[in-house]
Coordinates of C-alpha atoms in Angstrom, one line a residue:
M1 CA 39.1 -128.2 -30.6
A2 CA 41.7 -125.5 -30.6
N3 CA 39.7 -123.4 -33.0
N4 CA 36.6 -123.6 -30.8
S5 CA 38.7 -122.5 -27.8
D6 CA 40.1 -119.6 -29.7
N7 CA 36.6 -118.6 -30.8
D8 CA 35.3 -118.7 -27.2
I9 CA 38.2 -116.5 -26.1
S10 CA 37.5 -114.1 -28.9
Y11 CA 33.9 -113.9 -28.1
A12 CA 34.6 -113.3 -24.4
A13 CA 37.1 -110.6 -25.2
L14 CA 34.6 -109.0 -27.5
A15 CA 31.9 -109.1 -24.8
I16 CA 34.2 -107.7 -22.3
A17 CA 35.2 -104.9 -24.7
L18 CA 31.5 -104.2 -25.5
A19 CA 30.7 -104.1 -21.8
A20 CA 33.6 -101.7 -21.2
L21 CA 32.4 -99.6 -24.0
V22 CA 28.9 -99.5 -22.6
I23 CA 30.2 -98.7 -19.2
A24 CA 32.4 -95.9 -20.6
L25 CA 29.5 -94.5 -22.6
G26 CA 27.3 -94.6 -19.6
Q27 CA 29.9 -92.8 -17.5
L28 CA 30.3 -90.3 -20.3
L29 CA 26.5 -89.7 -20.6
T30 CA 26.3 -89.5 -16.8
Q31 CA 29.0 -86.9 -16.7
I32 CA 27.3 -85.0 -19.6
F33 CA 23.8 -85.1 -18.0
A34 CA 25.4 -84.1 -14.7
T35 CA 26.3 -80.8 -16.3
A36 CA 22.6 -79.9 -16.1
E37 CA 23.1 -78.1 -12.8
G38 CA 19.9 -77.6 -10.8
Y39 CA 17.8 -80.1 -12.8
R40 CA 17.2 -82.2 -9.7
R41 CA 15.9 -79.1 -7.9
C42 CA 13.2 -78.5 -10.5
Q43 CA 11.4 -81.9 -10.2
A44 CA 7.9 -82.7 -9.2
S45 CA 8.9 -83.4 -5.7
V46 CA 10.0 -79.8 -5.4
M47 CA 7.7 -77.7 -7.6
G48 CA 4.7 -80.0 -8.3
G49 CA 3.2 -79.7 -11.7
W50 CA 5.5 -76.9 -12.7
A51 CA 8.1 -79.6 -13.2
K52 CA 6.4 -80.4 -16.5
K53 CA 8.0 -77.3 -17.9
T54 CA 11.5 -78.2 -16.8
R55 CA 13.8 -79.4 -19.5
R56 CA 17.5 -79.7 -20.6
R57 CA 19.0 -77.8 -23.5
F58 CA 22.3 -79.0 -24.9
R59 CA 24.9 -76.2 -25.6
W60 CA 27.2 -77.6 -28.2
A61 CA 29.7 -74.8 -27.9
E62 CA 30.3 -75.8 -24.2
F63 CA 29.4 -79.5 -24.6
R64 CA 27.0 -79.4 -21.6
F65 CA 23.4 -79.3 -20.7
E66 CA 21.6 -76.2 -19.5
T67 CA 18.6 -76.5 -17.2
L68 CA 15.6 -74.5 -18.2
Y69 CA 12.6 -74.2 -15.8
S70 CA 9.5 -72.0 -15.4
I71 CA 8.3 -70.0 -12.5
P72 CA 5.3 -67.7 -11.9
R73 CA 5.6 -64.0 -11.7
F74 CA 2.8 -62.8 -9.5
G75 CA 0.9 -59.6 -10.2
L76 CA -2.4 -57.8 -10.0
T77 CA -4.5 -56.7 -12.9
N78 CA -8.0 -55.8 -13.9
H79 CA -10.1 -58.9 -14.4
R80 CA -11.4 -57.8 -17.8
T81 CA -8.5 -55.9 -19.4
E82 CA -6.0 -58.7 -19.7
Y83 CA -7.2 -62.3 -19.7
V84 CA -5.3 -65.6 -20.2
K85 CA -4.5 -66.5 -23.8
V86 CA -3.6 -70.1 -24.5
L87 CA -3.6 -72.2 -27.7
S88 CA -4.7 -75.3 -25.8
T89 CA -5.3 -76.3 -22.2
K90 CA -3.0 -79.3 -22.8
D91 CA -0.2 -77.2 -24.3
Y92 CA 1.9 -76.3 -21.3
N93 CA 4.7 -74.8 -23.4
Y94 CA 2.7 -72.0 -25.1
T95 CA 1.1 -69.4 -22.9
R96 CA 1.2 -65.7 -23.2
G97 CA -0.2 -62.8 -21.3
A98 CA -1.4 -63.2 -17.7
I99 CA -3.3 -66.1 -16.2
P100 CA -5.9 -64.8 -13.7
L101 CA -6.0 -66.7 -10.4
D102 CA -9.8 -66.8 -10.4
G103 CA -10.2 -70.2 -8.8
T104 CA -11.7 -71.9 -11.9
L105 CA -10.7 -75.4 -12.9
E106 CA -9.2 -74.1 -16.1
S107 CA -7.1 -71.4 -14.3
M108 CA -5.9 -74.0 -11.7
H109 CA -5.0 -76.3 -14.5
W110 CA -3.0 -73.7 -16.4
T111 CA -1.1 -72.7 -13.2
F112 CA -0.3 -76.4 -12.3
C113 CA -1.9 -76.3 -8.9
G114 CA -5.0 -78.5 -9.5
P115 CA -5.4 -81.9 -7.8
D116 CA -3.8 -83.6 -10.8
H117 CA -0.6 -81.5 -10.4
V118 CA 0.2 -81.0 -6.7
R119 CA 1.9 -83.9 -4.9
S120 CA -0.1 -84.1 -1.7
D121 CA 2.5 -86.6 -0.2
S122 CA 5.4 -84.1 -0.6
F123 CA 6.4 -81.8 2.2
E124 CA 9.3 -80.3 0.2
L125 CA 7.3 -78.2 -2.2
V126 CA 8.2 -74.6 -2.8
S127 CA 6.0 -72.4 -0.7
W128 CA 4.7 -70.5 -3.7
I129 CA 2.6 -73.5 -4.7
S130 CA 0.4 -73.3 -1.6
F131 CA 0.4 -69.5 -2.1
L132 CA -1.0 -70.0 -5.6
K133 CA -3.7 -72.3 -4.2
A134 CA -4.6 -69.8 -1.5
L135 CA -5.0 -66.9 -4.0
H136 CA -7.2 -69.1 -6.2
G137 CA -9.4 -69.9 -3.2
N138 CA -9.6 -66.2 -2.2
S139 CA -10.6 -65.1 -5.7
R140 CA -13.2 -67.9 -5.9
Q141 CA -14.9 -66.7 -2.8
L142 CA -14.8 -63.1 -4.1
L143 CA -16.5 -64.0 -7.3
H144 CA -19.1 -66.0 -5.4
T145 CA -20.2 -62.8 -3.6
H146 CA -21.2 -61.2 -6.8
R147 CA -24.9 -61.0 -7.2
T148 CA -26.3 -61.3 -10.7
P149 CA -28.9 -58.5 -11.0
N150 CA -32.5 -59.4 -11.7
R151 CA -34.3 -58.0 -14.8
R152 CA -35.6 -55.0 -13.0
A153 CA -32.1 -54.1 -11.7
S154 CA -30.5 -54.6 -15.1
T155 CA -32.6 -51.7 -16.4
D156 CA -30.5 -49.4 -14.1
N157 CA -27.1 -50.6 -15.5
H158 CA -26.6 -47.2 -17.2
K159 CA -26.5 -45.6 -13.8
Y160 CA -23.4 -47.6 -13.0
N161 CA -21.9 -47.4 -16.5
L162 CA -22.4 -51.2 -16.8
T163 CA -23.7 -53.1 -19.8
G164 CA -24.3 -56.8 -20.4
D165 CA -21.6 -59.0 -19.0
Q166 CA -19.4 -56.2 -17.7
Y167 CA -20.4 -56.5 -14.0
A168 CA -16.9 -57.7 -13.1
W169 CA -15.0 -55.0 -15.0
C170 CA -13.4 -53.4 -11.9
F171 CA -12.2 -56.6 -10.1
S172 CA -8.5 -56.3 -9.3
M173 CA -7.5 -59.9 -9.6
P174 CA -4.2 -61.7 -8.8
D175 CA -2.6 -63.2 -11.8
V176 CA 0.7 -64.9 -12.9
K177 CA 2.8 -64.7 -15.9
I178 CA 4.8 -67.8 -16.7
Q179 CA 8.5 -67.0 -17.1
Q180 CA 11.2 -69.4 -18.3
R181 CA 14.5 -69.1 -16.5
S182 CA 17.9 -70.7 -16.8
W183 CA 19.6 -72.2 -13.8
D184 CA 22.9 -70.8 -15.0
F185 CA 21.8 -67.4 -13.6
M186 CA 20.7 -68.8 -10.3
A187 CA 22.7 -67.7 -7.3
S188 CA 24.8 -70.4 -5.6
D189 CA 22.9 -69.8 -2.3
A190 CA 19.5 -70.6 -3.9
V191 CA 18.4 -74.2 -3.4
R192 CA 14.9 -74.0 -4.9
P193 CA 13.3 -72.2 -7.9
L194 CA 12.2 -68.8 -6.8
A195 CA 8.9 -67.1 -7.8
I196 CA 8.8 -63.3 -8.3
V197 CA 6.4 -60.7 -7.0
G198 CA 6.4 -56.9 -6.7
L199 CA 6.7 -55.4 -3.3
S200 CA 3.4 -53.5 -3.6
D201 CA 1.6 -56.6 -4.9
I202 CA 2.7 -59.0 -2.1
A203 CA 1.6 -56.4 0.5
I204 CA -1.9 -56.4 -1.1
M205 CA -2.1 -60.2 -1.6
A206 CA -1.1 -60.9 1.9
R207 CA -3.8 -58.5 3.3
R208 CA -6.5 -60.1 1.1
L209 CA -5.6 -63.5 2.5
G210 CA -6.3 -62.1 6.0
M211 CA -2.7 -61.4 7.1
V212 CA -1.6 -58.3 8.9
W213 CA 1.9 -56.9 8.3
K214 CA 3.8 -56.9 11.6
E215 CA 7.0 -55.7 10.0
F216 CA 7.5 -54.1 6.6
E217 CA 11.0 -52.8 6.1
P218 CA 12.0 -53.9 2.6
T219 CA 15.3 -51.9 2.6
E220 CA 16.4 -54.0 5.5
G221 CA 15.0 -57.2 4.1
N222 CA 12.6 -57.5 7.0
L223 CA 9.1 -58.5 6.1
R224 CA 6.7 -60.4 8.4
A225 CA 3.0 -61.0 8.2
E226 CA 0.6 -63.2 10.2
G227 CA -3.1 -63.9 10.1
N228 CA -5.8 -66.6 9.4
G229 CA -3.2 -69.2 10.3
H230 CA -0.9 -68.0 7.5
T231 CA 2.6 -66.6 8.0
I232 CA 5.2 -64.8 5.9
T233 CA 8.8 -64.5 7.0
S234 CA 11.8 -63.2 5.1
T235 CA 15.5 -63.8 4.8
V236 CA 18.1 -61.9 2.8
V237 CA 20.0 -64.1 0.4
R238 CA 23.3 -62.9 -0.9
S239 CA 23.3 -61.8 -4.6
I240 CA 19.5 -62.3 -4.7
G241 CA 17.8 -60.0 -2.3
T242 CA 14.8 -60.6 0.0
V243 CA 13.4 -64.1 -0.2
L244 CA 10.0 -64.9 1.4
Q245 CA 8.9 -68.1 3.0
I246 CA 5.1 -68.4 2.9
N247 CA 3.3 -70.9 5.1
I248 CA -0.4 -71.4 4.3
K249 CA -2.7 -73.2 6.7
D250 CA -3.9 -76.3 4.9
N251 CA -7.5 -76.3 6.1
A252 CA -8.0 -72.5 5.6
E253 CA -11.1 -73.2 3.3
K254 CA -12.7 -75.7 5.7
R255 CA -14.1 -73.0 7.9
P256 CA -17.8 -71.9 7.6
R257 CA -18.3 -70.0 4.4
E258 CA -20.0 -67.1 6.2
E259 CA -16.8 -66.6 8.3
I260 CA -14.7 -66.6 5.2
I261 CA -16.9 -64.2 3.3
N262 CA -16.9 -61.7 6.2
E263 CA -13.1 -61.6 6.0
L264 CA -12.9 -60.6 2.3
F265 CA -11.8 -57.1 1.2
I266 CA -13.2 -55.2 -1.7
P267 CA -11.0 -56.2 -4.6
S268 CA -10.3 -52.9 -6.3
T269 CA -7.3 -50.6 -6.8
K270 CA -9.0 -47.8 -4.9
A271 CA -9.5 -50.0 -1.8
D272 CA -6.0 -51.4 -2.1
K273 CA -4.6 -47.9 -1.9
C274 CA -6.2 -47.4 1.5
G275 CA -3.9 -50.2 2.9
F276 CA -1.0 -47.9 2.1
G277 CA -2.6 -44.9 3.7
V278 CA -3.3 -43.4 0.3
E279 CA -6.8 -42.0 -0.2
Q280 CA -7.9 -41.8 -3.8
L281 CA -9.9 -38.6 -3.9
T282 CA -12.6 -37.6 -6.3
L283 CA -14.2 -34.3 -7.3
G284 CA -10.9 -32.5 -7.3
V285 CA -7.3 -32.7 -8.5
V286 CA -5.2 -34.5 -6.0
E287 CA -2.5 -31.8 -6.0
E288 CA -5.1 -29.2 -5.3
V289 CA -6.5 -31.3 -2.4
L290 CA -3.1 -31.7 -0.8
W291 CA -2.4 -28.0 -1.1
H292 CA -5.6 -27.1 0.6
S293 CA -5.0 -29.7 3.3
T294 CA -1.7 -28.0 4.0
Q295 CA -3.5 -24.7 4.5
V296 CA -6.0 -26.2 6.9
V297 CA -3.3 -27.8 9.0
L298 CA -1.3 -24.6 9.1
V299 CA -4.3 -22.7 10.3
T300 CA -5.2 -25.2 13.0
V301 CA -1.9 -26.6 14.0
N302 CA -1.8 -25.1 17.5
K303 CA -5.3 -26.3 18.2
L304 CA -4.5 -29.8 17.0
E305 CA -1.5 -30.0 19.2
R306 CA -3.6 -29.4 22.2
I307 CA -6.1 -32.0 21.1
Y308 CA -3.3 -34.5 20.6
E309 CA -2.0 -33.9 24.1
A310 CA -5.4 -34.7 25.6
N311 CA -6.3 -37.5 23.2
S312 CA -3.3 -39.2 21.7
G313 CA -3.9 -40.3 18.1
W314 CA -7.4 -38.7 18.0
T315 CA -8.1 -35.8 15.6
P316 CA -11.8 -34.9 15.7
G317 CA -13.2 -33.5 12.5
I318 CA -10.2 -33.7 10.2
F319 CA -11.0 -37.2 8.9
D320 CA -14.4 -36.2 7.8
I321 CA -12.6 -35.8 4.5
I322 CA -12.7 -39.6 4.0
G323 CA -16.4 -39.7 3.5
F324 CA -16.4 -36.3 1.6
A325 CA -13.8 -37.1 -1.0
A326 CA -13.3 -40.8 -1.3
P327 CA -15.0 -42.4 -4.3
M328 CA -17.4 -45.3 -4.0
M329 CA -15.2 -48.4 -3.7
R330 CA -17.9 -51.1 -3.5
H331 CA -19.0 -52.6 -6.7
P332 CA -22.7 -52.5 -7.9
H333 CA -24.5 -55.7 -7.2
Q334 CA -21.7 -56.7 -4.7
T335 CA -22.0 -57.2 -1.0
L336 CA -18.4 -56.7 -0.1
V337 CA -17.9 -53.6 2.1
R338 CA -14.5 -54.1 3.9
I339 CA -11.6 -51.9 3.1
P340 CA -8.3 -51.2 4.9
S341 CA -8.5 -48.1 7.1
P342 CA -6.3 -45.4 5.5
T343 CA -5.8 -43.7 8.9
S344 CA -5.3 -44.6 12.5
Y345 CA -8.5 -42.8 13.4
E346 CA -11.7 -43.2 11.5
A347 CA -14.2 -40.5 10.7
G348 CA -16.5 -39.7 13.6
L349 CA -19.7 -37.7 13.3
T350 CA -20.1 -38.5 9.6
K351 CA -20.3 -42.1 10.5
Q352 CA -21.8 -42.3 14.0
Q353 CA -25.5 -42.5 14.8
E354 CA -25.2 -39.2 16.8
G355 CA -24.2 -37.3 13.6
F356 CA -27.0 -38.9 11.6
V357 CA -29.8 -38.2 14.1
V358 CA -28.8 -34.6 14.9
F359 CA -28.3 -33.8 11.2
Y360 CA -31.8 -35.2 10.4
R361 CA -33.5 -33.3 13.3
R362 CA -31.8 -30.0 12.5
L363 CA -32.5 -30.4 8.8
H364 CA -36.1 -31.2 9.5
D365 CA -36.5 -28.1 11.7
L366 CA -34.8 -26.0 9.0
V367 CA -37.2 -27.2 6.3
I368 CA -40.2 -26.6 8.5
S369 CA -39.2 -23.2 9.5
R370 CA -38.4 -21.9 6.0
G371 CA -41.3 -23.5 4.3
N372 CA -41.4 -22.6 0.6
R373 CA -38.1 -20.7 0.9
V374 CA -36.1 -23.9 1.2
S375 CA -34.2 -25.1 -1.9
E376 CA -35.3 -28.1 -3.9
Q377 CA -32.0 -29.9 -3.2
T378 CA -32.4 -29.4 0.6
R379 CA -35.9 -30.8 0.6
L380 CA -34.7 -33.7 -1.6
I381 CA -32.1 -34.6 1.1
L382 CA -34.7 -34.6 3.8
N383 CA -37.0 -36.8 1.8
Q384 CA -34.3 -39.3 0.9
Y385 CA -33.2 -39.5 4.6
E386 CA -36.8 -40.2 5.7
D387 CA -37.1 -42.8 2.9
L388 CA -34.0 -44.7 4.0
K389 CA -35.1 -44.5 7.7
L390 CA -38.5 -45.9 6.8
R391 CA -37.1 -48.7 4.6
Y392 CA -34.1 -49.8 6.7
G393 CA -34.6 -48.4 10.2
D394 CA -31.6 -48.8 12.5
Q395 CA -29.5 -50.4 9.8
W396 CA -29.4 -47.0 8.3
E397 CA -28.9 -44.7 11.3
N398 CA -27.1 -46.9 13.8
E399 CA -23.6 -48.0 12.7
H400 CA -23.4 -50.7 15.3
V401 CA -26.6 -52.3 14.0
C402 CA -25.3 -51.9 10.4
N403 CA -22.0 -53.5 11.3
L404 CA -23.6 -56.6 12.7
R405 CA -23.5 -57.6 9.1
L406 CA -20.4 -57.0 7.1
N407 CA -20.0 -58.6 3.7
D408 CA -23.4 -60.3 4.0
R409 CA -25.4 -57.0 4.1
S410 CA -28.4 -56.8 1.8
V411 CA -27.3 -56.1 -1.8
E412 CA -30.6 -54.1 -2.2
F413 CA -29.6 -51.9 0.7
L414 CA -26.1 -51.3 -0.6
D415 CA -27.2 -50.7 -4.2
D416 CA -29.9 -48.2 -3.0
L417 CA -27.2 -46.2 -1.1
H418 CA -24.8 -46.5 -4.0
K419 CA -27.2 -45.0 -6.5
R420 CA -28.0 -42.1 -4.2
H421 CA -24.2 -41.5 -3.7
D422 CA -23.8 -41.3 -7.4
E423 CA -26.5 -38.7 -7.5
T424 CA -24.5 -36.5 -5.1
T425 CA -21.4 -36.8 -7.3
Q426 CA -23.5 -35.7 -10.3
Y427 CA -24.9 -32.8 -8.3
F428 CA -21.4 -31.5 -7.5
M429 CA -20.2 -32.0 -11.0
N430 CA -23.1 -30.0 -12.3
L431 CA -22.4 -27.3 -9.6
Q432 CA -18.8 -27.0 -10.6
D433 CA -19.8 -26.8 -14.3
R434 CA -22.4 -24.1 -13.5
F435 CA -20.1 -22.0 -11.3
G436 CA -16.7 -22.9 -12.8
S437 CA -16.0 -19.7 -14.8
V438 CA -13.2 -17.6 -13.5
E439 CA -14.5 -14.6 -15.4
E440 CA -17.3 -14.0 -12.9
K441 CA -15.7 -12.8 -9.7
G442 CA -17.1 -14.2 -6.5
H443 CA -18.9 -17.1 -8.2
V444 CA -16.3 -19.8 -8.7
F445 CA -17.3 -23.0 -6.8
R446 CA -14.7 -25.7 -6.0
Y447 CA -15.7 -28.8 -4.1
T448 CA -12.3 -28.8 -2.4
D449 CA -12.9 -25.3 -1.0
L450 CA -16.2 -26.6 0.6
M451 CA -14.5 -29.6 2.2
Y452 CA -11.7 -27.6 3.8
S453 CA -14.0 -24.8 4.9
H454 CA -15.9 -27.4 6.8
I455 CA -12.7 -29.0 8.3
K456 CA -11.2 -25.7 9.3
F457 CA -14.0 -25.4 11.9
A458 CA -14.8 -29.0 12.5
V459 CA -11.5 -29.6 14.3
N460 CA -12.8 -27.3 17.0
Y461 CA -16.0 -29.1 17.8
F462 CA -14.6 -31.0 20.8
R463 CA -13.4 -27.9 22.4
D464 CA -16.5 -25.9 21.6
A465 CA -18.8 -28.6 22.7
S466 CA -17.0 -29.0 26.0
T467 CA -17.2 -25.3 26.6
R468 CA -21.0 -25.2 25.9
L469 CA -21.6 -28.1 28.2
H470 CA -19.5 -26.5 30.9
E471 CA -21.7 -23.3 30.6
N472 CA -24.9 -25.5 30.8
K473 CA -25.8 -24.6 27.2
G474 CA -26.0 -28.2 25.9
R475 CA -28.8 -29.0 23.5
D476 CA -31.2 -31.8 22.8
T477 CA -29.7 -35.3 22.6
Y478 CA -32.9 -36.7 21.0
G479 CA -33.1 -39.6 23.5
M480 CA -29.7 -41.0 22.7
R481 CA -27.7 -42.2 25.7
V482 CA -24.3 -41.1 24.8
A483 CA -21.7 -38.7 25.9
R484 CA -23.3 -35.3 25.5
W485 CA -20.3 -33.7 23.9
I486 CA -20.8 -35.9 20.9
T487 CA -24.4 -34.8 20.2
E488 CA -23.4 -31.2 21.0
G489 CA -20.6 -31.5 18.5
A490 CA -23.1 -32.5 15.8
H491 CA -25.2 -29.4 16.7
I492 CA -22.1 -27.3 16.3
Y493 CA -21.5 -28.8 12.8
F494 CA -24.9 -27.6 11.8
D495 CA -24.4 -24.2 13.5
N496 CA -21.3 -23.6 11.3
I497 CA -23.5 -23.5 8.2
E498 CA -26.8 -22.2 9.6
S499 CA -26.7 -19.7 12.4
A500 CA -23.0 -19.0 12.8
E501 CA -22.4 -19.0 9.0
K502 CA -18.7 -19.7 9.5
I503 CA -18.5 -21.9 6.4
I504 CA -20.4 -19.3 4.3
R505 CA -17.9 -16.6 5.3
E506 CA -14.9 -18.9 4.6
M507 CA -16.3 -19.8 1.2
R508 CA -16.7 -16.1 0.4
D509 CA -13.0 -15.6 1.2
R510 CA -12.2 -18.5 -1.1
G511 CA -14.0 -16.9 -4.0
F512 CA -17.6 -18.1 -3.9
D513 CA -20.3 -15.8 -2.5
R514 CA -23.7 -17.5 -2.9
P515 CA -24.9 -18.3 0.6
E516 CA -28.0 -20.3 -0.5
I517 CA -25.9 -22.5 -2.8
I518 CA -23.2 -23.0 -0.1
E519 CA -25.8 -24.1 2.4
E520 CA -27.4 -26.8 0.2
A521 CA -24.0 -27.9 -1.1
W522 CA -22.8 -28.4 2.5
L523 CA -25.9 -30.4 3.3
T524 CA -25.3 -32.5 0.2
M525 CA -21.7 -33.1 1.2
M526 CA -22.7 -34.3 4.6
W527 CA -25.4 -36.5 3.0
R528 CA -22.7 -37.9 0.7
A529 CA -20.5 -38.8 3.6
F530 CA -23.3 -40.6 5.4
L531 CA -24.0 -42.7 2.3
W532 CA -20.4 -43.5 1.8
H533 CA -19.8 -44.8 5.3
R534 CA -22.8 -47.1 5.3
C535 CA -21.4 -48.7 2.1
H536 CA -18.0 -49.3 3.6
Y537 CA -16.4 -50.8 6.7
M538 CA -12.9 -49.7 7.5
V539 CA -10.8 -52.4 9.0
E540 CA -8.2 -51.2 11.5
G541 CA -4.7 -52.6 11.3
N542 CA -1.1 -51.9 10.5
R543 CA -0.8 -50.0 7.3
V544 CA 2.1 -50.3 4.9
P545 CA 4.1 -47.1 4.4
S546 CA 2.7 -45.1 1.5
Q547 CA 6.0 -44.8 -0.4
H548 CA 5.7 -48.5 -1.2
W549 CA 2.4 -48.1 -3.2
E550 CA 3.0 -49.3 -6.8
S551 CA 6.6 -50.3 -5.9
R552 CA 7.9 -52.8 -8.4
L553 CA 10.9 -53.8 -6.2
P554 CA 11.2 -57.5 -6.9
V555 CA 10.7 -59.9 -3.9
Y556 CA 11.3 -63.6 -4.3
I557 CA 9.3 -66.5 -2.9
G558 CA 11.1 -69.7 -2.0

């Protein structure tokens, strides 16, 4: 009996010792796993499907765990130049390159924001998860607006430098690069994993989602945007920098599709620049354009000051340069026409019906009066104008009728104008090649000279038109019920090249003395501006300061 009692005591002691050992080992493991600082803040309840990439790594030299997690680095890139490269859609640990946020199921799967990844019952998710989903939805709508050309249209692809499946070559698409981070380097004030985006990129992405920047002072850490039910606010976190909180309206995509489509912007770098007040010019070197612009402003500064005093923020004539110099920003076979307005005042007579009608009537009279002495290019412009008027009626001449439809305009109408605009570009390139030799004095043609010769006198049209009307010298309004100074201003535009010959004399002073070429070139330049404005709709709003264009200053999203 004594032996059995001793055995029972021994077994009990052994069990107690084993239990103590297990408890001690458990406490030890708990302490070791607790060294994985930040691990609990990188779980599915916080970052959705991105938690699949969270792991611990044991550091033997320090006898502790290190928390490794992955976050997206947002950016913008050409849809075709850099595409996602993955070994397997199921291999979450091996991705390289950029993943385009194009709204496809594959892309949403790779960026962990599909329905199988996002916890719909969690209200503690980082805000960049909903931001990812919103960018996917925006890109999906953009791609749906693309019209696949029919067989007849495909024969004209060479006119747009497009072949085969290259129709989306110029889409500027949001993307993400998956970056692995260690929580060891996370600032103590951070409580969630922070995504990264460049300052310039977040300005563009917010605008594409329909937000308007109310405050944009990155040096002060003050960023705020609102629109379409979405908001962006910012705070400055010590040792990190500016951290954004993005709130996306849950039912943003439940609105009528037509309403969503008409709020989209042209997704291209050229259009994005306009939101920073930066106009990408064509047919001339930018530095040369800016230098000439300085000369124009110096010549007319006193006159402009008087105009500003009478009409604050309004500068007649000077913003004709938008239609003259801006490249075509819409894409062939695309219906998107909305771009951010690069200025506080849009172009006037090169966009308004009054400018169209007076130009056509004066051009028609010019061709009739000169008969066979008119140039082939001048007659071509008249014929093309009449062709567009016959085909499209008020949609061509009247900007108000045209703007009744924005991103749902006829793709045939836009492609027709696009092709004719390309022909004007080719005309001026040929002209500069033909008269580009500096060896022949008096015959060096520069497109920039023609633009600024026009602007030098265009800024006076309001004053000159008012003077003529005061002297009862106003001319035909062609049945348009508008303020007569507008139509008179359009007449003065034409006078500057025809009867007064002011532009011809100015071009002679700038080194080109061929009156017949100057006249047809000016007519072509005006024609070019008309075409450009009917292919674009400039959206007014607060612009971001131009110095932030292409800024890579990192901004964090919490």
